[in-house]
Short mmCIF file of C-alpha atoms in Angstrom, two decimals:
data_model
loop_
_atom_site.label_atom_id
_atom_site.label_comp_id
_atom_site.label_asym_id
_atom_site.label_seq_id
_atom_site.Cartn_x
_atom_site.Cartn_y
_atom_site.Cartn_z
CA MET A 423 37.70 72.67 182.87
CA GLU A 424 35.90 74.72 185.51
CA ASN A 425 36.25 71.76 187.86
CA PHE A 426 40.02 72.26 188.05
CA GLY A 427 39.13 75.23 190.27
CA ASN A 428 42.24 77.09 189.23
CA ARG A 429 44.25 76.92 186.01
CA HIS A 430 46.70 79.75 186.71
CA TRP A 431 49.95 79.29 184.80
CA SER A 432 52.06 79.36 187.97
CA ILE A 433 50.44 76.56 189.96
CA ALA A 434 51.45 72.92 189.91
CA ASN A 435 48.32 71.60 188.20
CA ARG A 436 49.26 73.27 184.90
CA ASP A 437 50.64 69.92 183.67
CA SER A 438 47.37 68.21 184.58
CA VAL A 439 45.42 70.85 182.66
CA SER A 440 47.53 70.41 179.51
CA ARG A 441 47.32 66.62 179.70
CA TRP A 442 43.54 66.79 180.19
CA VAL A 443 43.14 68.96 177.06
CA LYS A 444 45.41 66.56 175.17
CA ALA A 445 43.25 63.63 176.29
CA GLN A 446 40.08 65.31 174.99
CA TYR A 447 41.59 65.65 171.52
CA ALA A 448 42.69 62.02 171.60
CA ARG A 449 39.21 61.03 172.76
CA SER A 450 37.72 62.79 169.73
CA GLY A 451 39.76 60.49 167.48
CA ILE A 452 42.81 62.59 166.61
CA SER A 453 45.88 60.36 166.78
CA ASP A 454 48.53 63.09 166.50
CA VAL A 455 48.30 65.14 169.71
CA GLN A 456 51.47 66.61 171.20
CA LEU A 457 52.49 68.75 174.15
CA ASP A 458 54.56 71.68 172.88
CA SER A 459 56.73 72.67 175.84
CA PHE A 460 58.49 75.96 176.51
CA GLN A 461 60.04 77.70 179.50
CA TYR A 462 58.72 80.82 181.16
CA SER A 463 59.70 82.38 184.48
CA SER A 464 61.56 79.26 185.70
CA THR A 465 58.59 77.01 184.85
CA TRP A 466 57.86 74.57 182.07
CA GLN A 467 54.60 75.28 180.24
CA ALA A 468 52.87 73.21 177.57
CA ASN A 469 50.75 74.19 174.59
CA VAL A 470 48.56 71.38 173.25
CA VAL A 471 48.74 70.73 169.49
CA ALA A 472 46.30 68.32 167.80
CA THR A 473 47.04 67.80 164.11
CA ILE A 474 44.95 66.52 161.22
CA THR A 475 47.35 66.28 158.28
CA GLY A 476 46.26 67.71 154.94
CA THR A 477 45.70 65.39 151.99
CA VAL A 478 46.35 67.84 149.15
CA ASN A 479 48.77 70.48 150.39
CA PRO A 480 49.98 69.35 153.84
CA SER A 481 52.74 71.95 154.07
CA CYS A 482 50.07 74.67 154.28
CA GLU A 483 48.52 75.03 157.73
CA LEU A 484 45.39 76.45 159.36
CA ILE A 485 45.52 76.98 163.13
CA ILE A 486 42.51 77.10 165.43
CA GLY A 487 42.93 77.78 169.12
CA GLY A 488 42.33 79.45 172.45
CA HIS A 489 44.24 79.54 175.72
CA HIS A 490 43.57 77.00 178.49
CA ASP A 491 44.98 78.86 181.51
CA SER A 492 42.91 81.18 183.72
CA GLN A 493 43.27 84.22 185.98
CA SER A 494 41.38 85.58 188.98
CA SER A 495 41.42 88.31 191.58
CA ASN A 496 41.47 85.43 194.07
CA VAL A 497 44.69 83.52 193.51
CA ASN A 498 43.13 80.36 194.93
CA ALA A 499 39.99 80.37 192.78
CA ALA A 500 40.25 80.89 189.01
CA PRO A 501 37.63 78.61 187.44
CA GLY A 502 37.79 80.53 184.11
CA ALA A 503 34.71 79.05 182.44
CA ASP A 504 34.36 81.97 180.03
CA ASP A 505 38.02 83.06 180.10
CA ASN A 506 38.98 80.84 178.52
CA ALA A 507 37.57 77.35 178.84
CA SER A 508 35.03 78.54 176.27
CA GLY A 509 37.72 79.20 173.62
CA THR A 510 39.52 75.94 174.39
CA ALA A 511 36.21 74.11 174.02
CA ALA A 512 35.60 75.86 170.68
CA ALA A 513 38.73 74.33 169.15
CA LEU A 514 37.95 70.93 170.72
CA GLU A 515 34.43 70.94 169.32
CA MET A 516 35.49 71.86 165.80
CA ALA A 517 38.05 69.03 165.84
CA ARG A 518 35.49 66.56 167.20
CA VAL A 519 32.95 67.36 164.48
CA LEU A 520 35.49 67.05 161.67
CA VAL A 521 36.69 63.66 162.91
CA ALA A 522 33.11 62.47 163.47
CA THR A 523 32.19 63.32 159.86
CA ASN A 524 35.43 61.81 158.50
CA TYR A 525 36.41 65.12 156.91
CA ARG A 526 39.72 64.93 155.01
CA PRO A 527 41.20 68.44 154.87
CA ALA A 528 43.24 69.73 151.96
CA TYR A 529 45.50 71.73 154.28
CA THR A 530 46.95 70.58 157.60
CA LEU A 531 44.72 71.62 160.50
CA ARG A 532 46.21 72.27 163.93
CA PHE A 533 43.87 72.67 166.91
CA MET A 534 45.61 74.27 169.86
CA GLY A 535 45.29 75.07 173.53
CA PHE A 536 47.76 77.80 174.44
CA ALA A 537 49.48 77.94 177.83
CA ALA A 538 50.33 81.03 179.91
CA GLU A 539 48.24 83.47 177.91
CA GLU A 540 47.43 85.32 181.11
CA ALA A 541 51.17 85.79 181.70
CA GLY A 542 51.43 87.85 178.51
CA LEU A 543 50.57 85.56 175.57
CA ARG A 544 53.60 83.42 176.39
CA GLY A 545 52.46 80.15 174.80
CA SER A 546 51.26 81.61 171.53
CA ALA A 547 54.26 83.93 171.28
CA SER A 548 56.66 81.01 171.72
CA TYR A 549 54.83 78.95 169.13
CA ALA A 550 54.38 81.71 166.54
CA GLN A 551 58.00 82.85 166.79
CA ARG A 552 59.28 79.32 166.25
CA ALA A 553 56.85 78.82 163.36
CA ARG A 554 58.11 81.94 161.63
CA ALA A 555 61.75 80.99 162.22
CA ALA A 556 61.01 77.61 160.59
CA ASN A 557 59.39 79.31 157.57
CA ARG A 558 56.11 77.49 158.14
CA ASP A 559 53.30 78.33 155.75
CA ILE A 560 50.46 79.17 158.15
CA ARG A 561 47.66 80.51 155.96
CA ALA A 562 45.42 81.67 158.83
CA MET A 563 45.01 81.53 162.61
CA LEU A 564 41.49 81.55 164.12
CA ASN A 565 41.47 82.58 167.79
CA TYR A 566 38.58 82.20 170.28
CA ASP A 567 38.76 83.87 173.69
CA MET A 568 35.71 84.52 175.91
CA ILE A 569 32.82 83.46 173.69
CA GLY A 570 30.23 82.42 176.30
CA ASN A 571 28.81 85.55 177.90
CA ARG A 572 25.68 87.28 176.59
CA ASN A 573 23.31 89.67 178.32
CA GLN A 574 20.28 87.41 178.21
CA SER A 575 17.92 90.22 179.22
CA GLN A 576 18.39 91.60 175.70
CA SER A 577 17.46 90.02 172.40
CA ASP A 578 20.59 90.83 170.40
CA ARG A 579 23.17 88.13 169.62
CA ASP A 580 26.12 90.34 168.75
CA VAL A 581 29.67 89.02 168.64
CA ASN A 582 32.89 90.93 168.00
CA VAL A 583 34.99 89.84 165.04
CA VAL A 584 38.32 91.46 165.82
CA TRP A 585 40.26 92.21 162.64
CA TYR A 586 43.95 92.92 162.08
CA PRO A 587 45.62 95.02 159.38
CA GLY A 588 46.43 92.80 156.44
CA SER A 589 43.80 90.24 157.48
CA GLU A 590 40.68 92.18 156.53
CA ALA A 591 39.51 89.50 154.09
CA LEU A 592 39.79 86.81 156.77
CA SER A 593 37.70 88.76 159.28
CA SER A 594 35.13 89.56 156.59
CA LEU A 595 34.91 85.84 155.77
CA HIS A 596 34.25 84.98 159.43
CA LEU A 597 31.61 87.70 159.59
CA ALA A 598 29.91 86.35 156.46
CA ALA A 599 29.97 82.79 157.84
CA GLY A 600 28.27 83.95 161.01
CA GLN A 601 25.58 85.71 159.02
CA ALA A 602 25.03 82.75 156.70
CA TYR A 603 24.97 79.85 159.16
CA THR A 604 23.82 81.29 162.51
CA THR A 605 21.47 83.84 164.07
CA LEU A 606 24.45 85.84 165.34
CA THR A 607 25.07 89.46 164.45
CA PRO A 608 28.84 89.57 163.87
CA ILE A 609 30.37 93.04 164.22
CA LEU A 610 33.82 93.98 162.92
CA SER A 611 35.83 95.45 165.78
CA THR A 612 39.33 96.66 166.62
CA SER A 613 38.97 96.12 170.37
CA SER A 614 41.41 93.92 172.32
CA ARG A 615 43.67 93.24 169.32
CA SER A 616 46.75 92.84 171.48
CA GLY A 617 44.91 91.12 174.35
CA SER A 618 44.77 87.58 173.09
CA ASP A 619 46.78 84.89 171.31
CA SER A 620 45.96 86.08 167.80
CA TRP A 621 48.25 89.05 168.48
CA SER A 622 51.28 86.74 168.66
CA PHE A 623 50.58 85.46 165.14
CA TYR A 624 49.88 88.94 163.81
CA GLN A 625 53.27 90.03 165.18
CA GLN A 626 54.85 87.32 163.01
CA ASN A 627 53.00 88.55 159.89
CA TYR A 628 50.49 85.71 159.83
CA LYS A 629 46.86 86.38 158.93
CA THR A 630 44.58 86.06 161.93
CA VAL A 631 41.12 86.81 163.33
CA PHE A 632 39.82 86.87 166.91
CA LEU A 633 36.25 86.18 168.12
CA ILE A 634 35.10 87.53 171.50
CA GLU A 635 31.70 88.11 173.11
CA ARG A 636 30.14 91.53 172.55
CA ASP A 637 28.75 91.77 176.11
CA PHE A 638 31.91 91.56 178.16
CA SER A 639 31.59 89.20 181.12
CA PRO A 640 30.89 90.88 184.48
CA TYR A 641 32.71 87.92 186.06
CA TYR A 642 35.96 88.46 184.18
CA HIS A 643 39.00 87.31 186.22
CA SER A 644 36.91 86.48 189.25
CA PRO A 645 35.91 83.34 191.22
CA ASN A 646 32.42 83.69 189.69
CA ASP A 647 33.54 83.01 186.11
CA LEU A 648 31.38 79.88 186.10
CA LEU A 649 29.58 77.73 183.55
CA GLN A 650 26.20 78.58 185.09
CA TYR A 651 26.47 82.17 183.84
CA LEU A 652 27.25 81.29 180.21
CA ASP A 653 24.87 81.22 177.24
CA MET A 654 25.82 77.93 175.64
CA PRO A 655 23.61 78.21 172.50
CA TYR A 656 25.30 81.57 171.85
CA ALA A 657 28.75 80.00 172.28
CA ALA A 658 27.76 77.08 170.03
CA ASP A 659 26.77 79.50 167.27
CA ILE A 660 30.19 81.18 167.46
CA VAL A 661 31.82 77.75 167.14
CA ARG A 662 29.49 76.94 164.23
CA SER A 663 30.52 80.14 162.43
CA GLY A 664 34.18 79.31 163.13
CA LEU A 665 33.85 75.84 161.66
CA ALA A 666 32.18 77.27 158.53
CA THR A 667 35.07 79.70 158.22
CA LEU A 668 37.61 76.93 158.66
CA LEU A 669 36.02 74.70 156.02
CA THR A 670 35.81 77.59 153.56
CA LEU A 671 39.49 78.39 154.08
CA ASP A 672 40.42 74.74 153.60
CA GLN A 673 38.68 74.63 150.23
CA MET A 674 39.86 78.02 148.92
CA PRO A 675 42.88 78.49 146.66
CA PRO A 676 45.78 80.40 148.28
CA SER A 677 46.39 84.09 147.75
CA VAL A 678 48.95 85.48 145.35
CA THR A 679 52.08 87.03 146.87
CA ARG A 680 54.33 89.95 145.96
CA LEU A 681 51.77 91.76 143.84
CA GLN A 682 53.56 94.79 142.42
CA ILE A 683 52.14 97.62 140.33
CA ARG A 684 54.38 99.86 138.25
CA ASP A 685 53.45 103.04 136.43
CA ARG A 686 54.15 102.76 132.70
CA GLY A 687 54.55 106.54 132.60
CA ASP A 688 52.06 107.30 129.83
CA GLY A 689 49.28 108.46 132.17
CA THR A 690 46.85 105.78 130.99
CA SER A 691 48.25 102.39 132.00
CA LEU A 692 49.74 100.39 134.87
CA PHE A 693 51.75 97.18 134.80
CA ALA A 694 50.90 94.42 137.32
CA SER A 695 53.06 91.41 138.20
CA TRP A 696 52.98 88.78 140.95
CA ASP A 697 54.60 85.52 142.03
CA SER A 698 53.33 82.19 140.78
CA VAL A 699 51.08 80.14 143.06
CA SER A 700 51.32 76.37 143.43
CA VAL A 701 47.75 75.06 143.13
CA LEU A 702 47.09 71.52 141.94
CA ASP A 703 43.65 72.41 140.51
CA PHE A 704 44.65 75.87 139.24
CA ALA A 705 42.40 77.36 136.56
CA SER A 706 43.26 81.03 136.25
CA TYR A 707 44.11 84.37 137.83
CA ARG A 708 41.43 87.02 138.13
CA ILE A 709 42.58 90.64 137.91
CA SER A 710 40.06 93.20 139.17
CA VAL A 711 40.25 96.98 138.81
CA GLY A 712 38.29 99.70 140.58
CA ARG A 713 38.40 103.18 142.09
CA ILE A 714 37.33 102.11 145.60
CA PRO A 715 39.08 99.50 147.77
CA GLY A 716 37.35 96.14 147.34
CA VAL A 717 34.87 97.52 144.78
CA TYR A 718 35.76 96.69 141.18
CA ASP A 719 34.40 98.04 137.91
CA SER A 720 36.10 95.55 135.61
CA SER A 721 37.91 92.22 135.77
CA TYR A 722 40.04 90.03 133.53
CA THR A 723 40.82 86.31 133.58
CA GLN A 724 44.16 84.89 132.44
CA THR A 725 46.76 82.23 133.24
CA THR A 726 49.89 84.42 132.99
CA ARG A 727 51.43 86.39 135.89
CA THR A 728 51.65 89.88 134.37
CA ARG A 729 49.14 92.28 132.88
CA THR A 730 49.15 95.79 131.45
CA ILE A 731 45.98 97.56 132.58
CA SER A 732 45.06 100.23 130.05
CA GLY A 733 42.39 102.88 129.54
CA LEU A 734 43.00 104.60 132.88
CA LEU A 735 42.80 108.28 133.82
CA ASP A 736 45.96 110.31 134.39
CA GLY A 737 46.40 111.16 138.09
CA SER A 738 43.53 108.95 139.33
CA GLN A 739 44.07 106.31 142.00
CA TYR A 740 43.15 102.72 141.11
CA PHE A 741 42.87 99.61 143.24
CA ILE A 742 44.05 96.42 141.56
CA GLY A 743 43.22 93.04 143.07
CA VAL A 744 44.53 89.65 141.95
CA SER A 745 43.12 86.29 143.05
CA VAL A 746 43.44 82.62 142.16
CA VAL A 747 40.51 80.63 140.77
CA ASP A 748 40.49 76.82 140.81
CA ILE A 749 38.83 74.46 138.34
CA ALA A 750 35.71 74.30 140.54
CA GLY A 751 35.33 78.08 140.24
CA ARG A 752 36.34 78.79 143.84
CA GLU A 753 38.19 82.07 144.26
CA GLY A 754 40.88 82.70 146.87
CA PHE A 755 41.34 85.89 148.86
CA ILE A 756 42.06 88.93 146.73
CA THR A 757 45.47 90.54 147.15
CA GLU A 758 44.99 94.26 146.52
CA VAL A 759 47.32 97.21 146.02
CA SER A 760 46.73 100.72 144.75
CA ALA A 761 48.58 102.80 142.17
CA THR A 762 48.14 105.94 140.11
CA PRO A 763 49.05 106.29 136.42
CA ARG A 764 50.87 109.52 135.64
CA SER A 765 52.27 111.08 132.49
CA VAL A 766 54.85 113.02 134.53
CA PRO A 767 57.20 111.20 136.95
CA LEU A 768 56.78 111.55 140.69
CA PRO A 769 59.40 113.63 142.51
CA PRO A 770 62.26 111.55 143.91
CA VAL A 771 62.09 110.82 147.63
CA GLY A 772 64.57 110.08 150.38
CA LEU A 773 67.23 112.54 149.26
CA ILE A 774 70.18 112.61 151.67
CA ALA A 775 73.28 114.80 151.53
CA GLU A 776 76.44 113.52 153.21
CA SER A 777 79.55 115.60 153.84
CA GLN A 778 82.74 114.14 152.33
CA PRO A 779 86.33 115.42 152.05
CA GLN A 780 86.21 118.09 149.31
CA ALA A 781 82.82 116.77 148.20
CA ILE A 782 79.15 116.22 149.01
CA LYS A 783 77.58 112.85 148.32
CA LEU A 784 73.88 112.70 147.39
CA ASN A 785 71.71 109.59 147.62
CA TRP A 786 67.99 109.10 147.00
CA ARG A 787 65.43 106.38 146.42
CA LYS A 788 64.94 105.04 142.90
CA ASN A 789 61.72 105.97 141.09
CA SER A 790 59.50 103.12 139.92
CA GLU A 791 58.18 104.54 136.62
CA MET A 792 58.85 102.14 133.74
CA ASP A 793 59.75 104.97 131.31
CA LEU A 794 62.22 106.62 133.68
CA LEU A 795 65.20 108.12 131.84
CA GLY A 796 67.18 109.44 134.82
CA TYR A 797 67.54 112.37 137.17
CA ALA A 798 68.46 116.05 137.06
CA LEU A 799 70.36 117.55 140.01
CA TYR A 800 70.12 121.16 141.12
CA ARG A 801 72.43 123.06 143.47
CA ARG A 802 72.38 126.42 145.21
CA ASN A 803 75.86 127.58 146.21
CA PRO A 804 76.60 129.46 149.44
CA GLY A 805 75.32 133.02 149.13
CA ALA A 806 73.45 132.34 145.87
CA ALA A 807 69.76 133.19 145.45
CA ALA A 808 68.77 130.55 142.91
CA PHE A 809 69.34 126.87 142.09
CA SER A 810 71.04 125.81 138.87
CA ARG A 811 71.26 122.39 137.22
CA ILE A 812 74.66 120.74 137.65
CA ASN A 813 74.40 117.75 135.24
CA VAL A 814 73.92 117.95 131.49
CA GLU A 815 73.02 114.31 130.85
CA PRO A 816 70.49 112.59 133.13
CA VAL A 817 72.04 110.68 136.04
CA VAL A 818 70.87 107.07 135.82
CA ASP A 819 72.16 106.13 139.28
CA THR A 820 70.64 107.20 142.60
CA LEU A 821 74.05 108.19 143.91
CA PHE A 822 75.96 111.31 142.88
CA THR A 823 79.12 112.88 144.32
CA ASP A 824 79.47 116.62 143.83
CA ALA A 825 83.15 117.60 144.08
CA ARG A 826 83.25 120.81 146.17
CA THR A 827 86.36 122.63 147.26
CA VAL A 828 84.58 125.74 148.55
CA SER A 829 83.52 125.71 152.17
CA GLY A 830 80.01 126.63 153.21
CA THR A 831 76.54 125.15 152.99
CA HIS A 832 75.30 123.90 149.62
CA HIS A 833 71.62 123.14 148.98
CA TYR A 834 70.34 120.47 146.58
CA PHE A 835 67.20 118.98 145.11
CA VAL A 836 66.62 116.28 142.48
CA THR A 837 63.98 115.82 139.77
CA ALA A 838 63.06 112.76 137.71
CA LEU A 839 62.99 112.70 133.89
CA ASP A 840 61.05 110.30 131.69
CA ALA A 841 61.77 109.05 128.17
CA ILE A 842 60.21 112.11 126.52
CA ASN A 843 61.87 114.51 129.01
CA ASN A 844 58.85 115.22 131.17
CA GLU A 845 60.33 116.50 134.45
CA SER A 846 58.91 115.86 137.89
CA SER A 847 58.42 118.36 140.66
CA PRO A 848 61.49 118.84 142.86
CA SER A 849 62.35 116.48 145.68
CA ASP A 850 62.77 117.78 149.19
CA THR A 851 65.71 120.15 149.54
CA VAL A 852 68.74 119.03 151.55
CA ALA A 853 71.92 120.80 152.59
CA ALA A 854 75.48 119.85 153.50
CA SER A 855 78.96 121.33 153.66
CA PRO A 856 82.09 119.68 152.23
CA VAL A 857 84.86 118.76 154.61
CA VAL A 858 87.73 121.01 153.56
CA GLY A 859 91.38 121.02 154.56
CA VAL A 860 91.65 117.20 154.52
CA GLU A 861 94.69 115.62 152.95
CA ILE A 862 93.70 114.00 149.66
CA GLU A 863 95.95 111.05 150.49
CA SER A 864 93.49 110.11 153.24
CA LEU A 865 91.00 109.30 150.52
CA ASN A 866 93.26 106.62 149.08
CA GLN A 867 92.74 104.12 151.89
CA PRO A 868 91.88 100.64 150.59
CA PHE A 869 88.24 99.57 150.78
CA SER A 870 87.01 96.08 151.63
CA PHE A 871 83.71 94.23 151.32
CA THR A 872 81.72 95.21 154.44
CA LEU A 873 78.06 95.63 155.35
CA HIS A 874 78.56 98.25 158.04
CA SER A 875 75.31 99.28 159.72
CA ALA A 876 71.72 100.47 159.48
CA TYR A 877 70.79 103.71 161.19
CA PRO A 878 68.45 104.14 162.90
CA ASN A 879 67.82 100.53 163.97
CA PRO A 880 65.07 99.92 165.14
CA PHE A 881 63.45 102.37 162.71
CA ASN A 882 60.19 103.78 161.38
CA PRO A 883 59.67 104.27 158.51
CA SER A 884 63.16 104.68 156.95
CA THR A 885 66.69 103.55 157.70
CA GLN A 886 70.03 104.25 156.01
CA ILE A 887 72.26 101.24 155.30
CA LYS A 888 76.00 101.80 154.92
CA TYR A 889 78.21 99.37 153.02
CA GLU A 890 81.69 99.17 151.49
CA ILE A 891 82.93 97.59 148.24
CA GLY A 892 86.56 96.64 147.67
CA ALA A 893 86.50 96.24 143.89
CA ARG A 894 84.41 97.46 140.98
CA GLY A 895 81.63 95.06 140.04
CA GLN A 896 77.96 94.17 140.27
CA VAL A 897 76.46 95.07 143.65
CA GLU A 898 73.13 93.79 144.96
CA LEU A 899 71.55 95.04 148.19
CA LYS A 900 68.18 93.49 149.04
CA VAL A 901 65.81 93.20 151.99
CA PHE A 902 64.09 89.95 152.98
CA ASP A 903 61.60 89.01 155.66
CA VAL A 904 62.46 86.30 158.18
CA ILE A 905 61.02 83.51 156.01
CA GLY A 906 63.17 84.51 153.04
CA ARG A 907 60.68 86.44 150.92
CA GLU A 908 62.17 89.40 149.08
CA VAL A 909 60.73 92.68 150.34
CA ALA A 910 62.79 95.35 148.53
CA THR A 911 65.72 95.80 146.17
CA LEU A 912 67.78 98.81 147.23
CA VAL A 913 70.77 98.44 144.88
CA ASN A 914 71.27 96.31 141.76
CA GLU A 915 73.99 97.85 139.61
CA VAL A 916 77.73 98.09 138.93
CA LYS A 917 79.67 100.20 141.44
CA SER A 918 83.32 101.15 141.88
CA SER A 919 85.21 100.48 145.11
CA GLY A 920 84.21 102.83 147.90
CA VAL A 921 81.81 103.46 150.76
CA TYR A 922 78.11 103.82 149.91
CA SER A 923 74.78 104.10 151.62
CA ALA A 924 71.24 103.20 150.60
CA VAL A 925 67.93 104.19 152.16
CA TRP A 926 65.13 101.70 152.74
CA HIS A 927 61.74 103.39 152.89
CA ALA A 928 59.41 100.86 154.54
CA ALA A 929 56.25 102.93 154.99
CA GLY A 930 54.07 100.22 153.40
CA THR A 931 55.75 97.29 155.19
CA SER A 932 54.52 95.52 158.31
CA SER A 933 56.40 95.68 161.61
CA GLY A 934 58.94 92.94 162.19
CA VAL A 935 62.49 91.75 161.76
CA TYR A 936 64.01 92.05 158.27
CA ILE A 937 67.31 90.83 156.86
CA VAL A 938 69.46 93.06 154.64
CA ARG A 939 71.67 91.07 152.24
CA LEU A 940 74.70 92.51 150.43
CA GLN A 941 76.20 90.55 147.53
CA ALA A 942 79.35 91.69 145.69
CA GLU A 943 82.80 90.35 144.79
CA GLY A 944 81.45 86.82 145.13
CA LYS A 945 80.75 87.47 148.81
CA THR A 946 77.57 87.79 150.88
CA GLY A 947 76.91 89.81 154.03
CA PHE A 948 73.81 90.00 156.22
CA LEU A 949 72.39 92.60 158.60
CA ARG A 950 69.29 92.40 160.86
CA THR A 951 66.94 95.38 161.06
CA LEU A 952 63.80 95.91 163.13
CA LEU A 953 60.85 97.92 161.81
CA LEU A 954 58.63 99.15 164.67
CA LYS A 955 55.34 100.92 163.93
#
């Protein structure tokens, strides 16, 4: 690849580079090698995709890659041996070894050379965005970029394993593979997360890891980025650790999804549930419980998808992990969430007060306690010194309209009540004034099914979604990610005709595009939102 002299994305030989990489995969014995074309800056670019189809679960994919373009301070000389012929060669070598040993993967393996990385991750971004839009099940993406430089005057063989939030288990696996099968010293790092093609997959909520040399090349983006300065045994060990990681992933059961933990409300137990996993050689689920993330004091094995975890301490945080075990005893990645059992409900959150004609409308987020009875509402009138409760029976909804005919600012807070009338601490206090002097007839305008808006949008971490119902009936307002997985249920109840709003609190949700779906009156409406963190 160095012999091209220059592999900059803008020059005419970019097609020759892509075709050369394609030919190397074909030479290794892979029959399915395609050029994946896309447009950027009035040019056509081409990723290279070499596919070995899975024999057990071909719809699940593992992607291995590095970019094949280069960059230099001298526009006429960008040999790019380290950046990034080394990463392109890593994917080629892994593919060659698997074909040579006649390995038959369980999952579909895609080995890739990405184009126009130096132009801003253009090739990987194009590919990952289209993959997400097509709902493709990419279990992991392994990225290699600059893996050939090592300060040979020193004895250490350190390599950075760059990890991404939500992919900690994947990076730990790569680190362990390097320790087990090579003389490398892998080091978990957060450096350069957004500087290579793995970032494009992370942005689409795929699990990814990125390997890069610890001693950063002194010839980076220069005409001297040449093969003669690389430590090839060091690079080979990084490839070896990558192949071990890939094979381990291919033989592991998948992770569980949508693990949810609910507080039972008795202070001593939590209720766990998760989605079923399609595994041909499924044996069981393993549920692990501990007080420290990733460190478990007890575990349980079962075949059902729910469990009540008892014997816990009131007010103490617990970490619950669930994994899949196959009949050979291999365990998949653990999906972990934390929760705290409490005997008293948590205070409601997200309280909003909205001025209405002769009224104030209150809206808040629903509590998750399983023994929740309802809510108590408290108001302080204009000029008053103290709050007083305004509802006798608990409000079971998260929406309440307080009919006010007196002008001035009214203050409110809400508390949660459980089945034995334990009352939470107050929510945040909000204030609003009713709109007075409005003709009541103006309130009698007909309503119609409409999903109005989300504000703010983009947002972080909360947005308010306004919608309108034309007739009394069951209303469902849910949030989904772009591949159709349910993320949150905001409303699921009977409502009368009128205009409503719901708040989505997305503090624990990854950045990305999400779809809000409203269903009522036999109709469906959709709204796009963008969470930016």
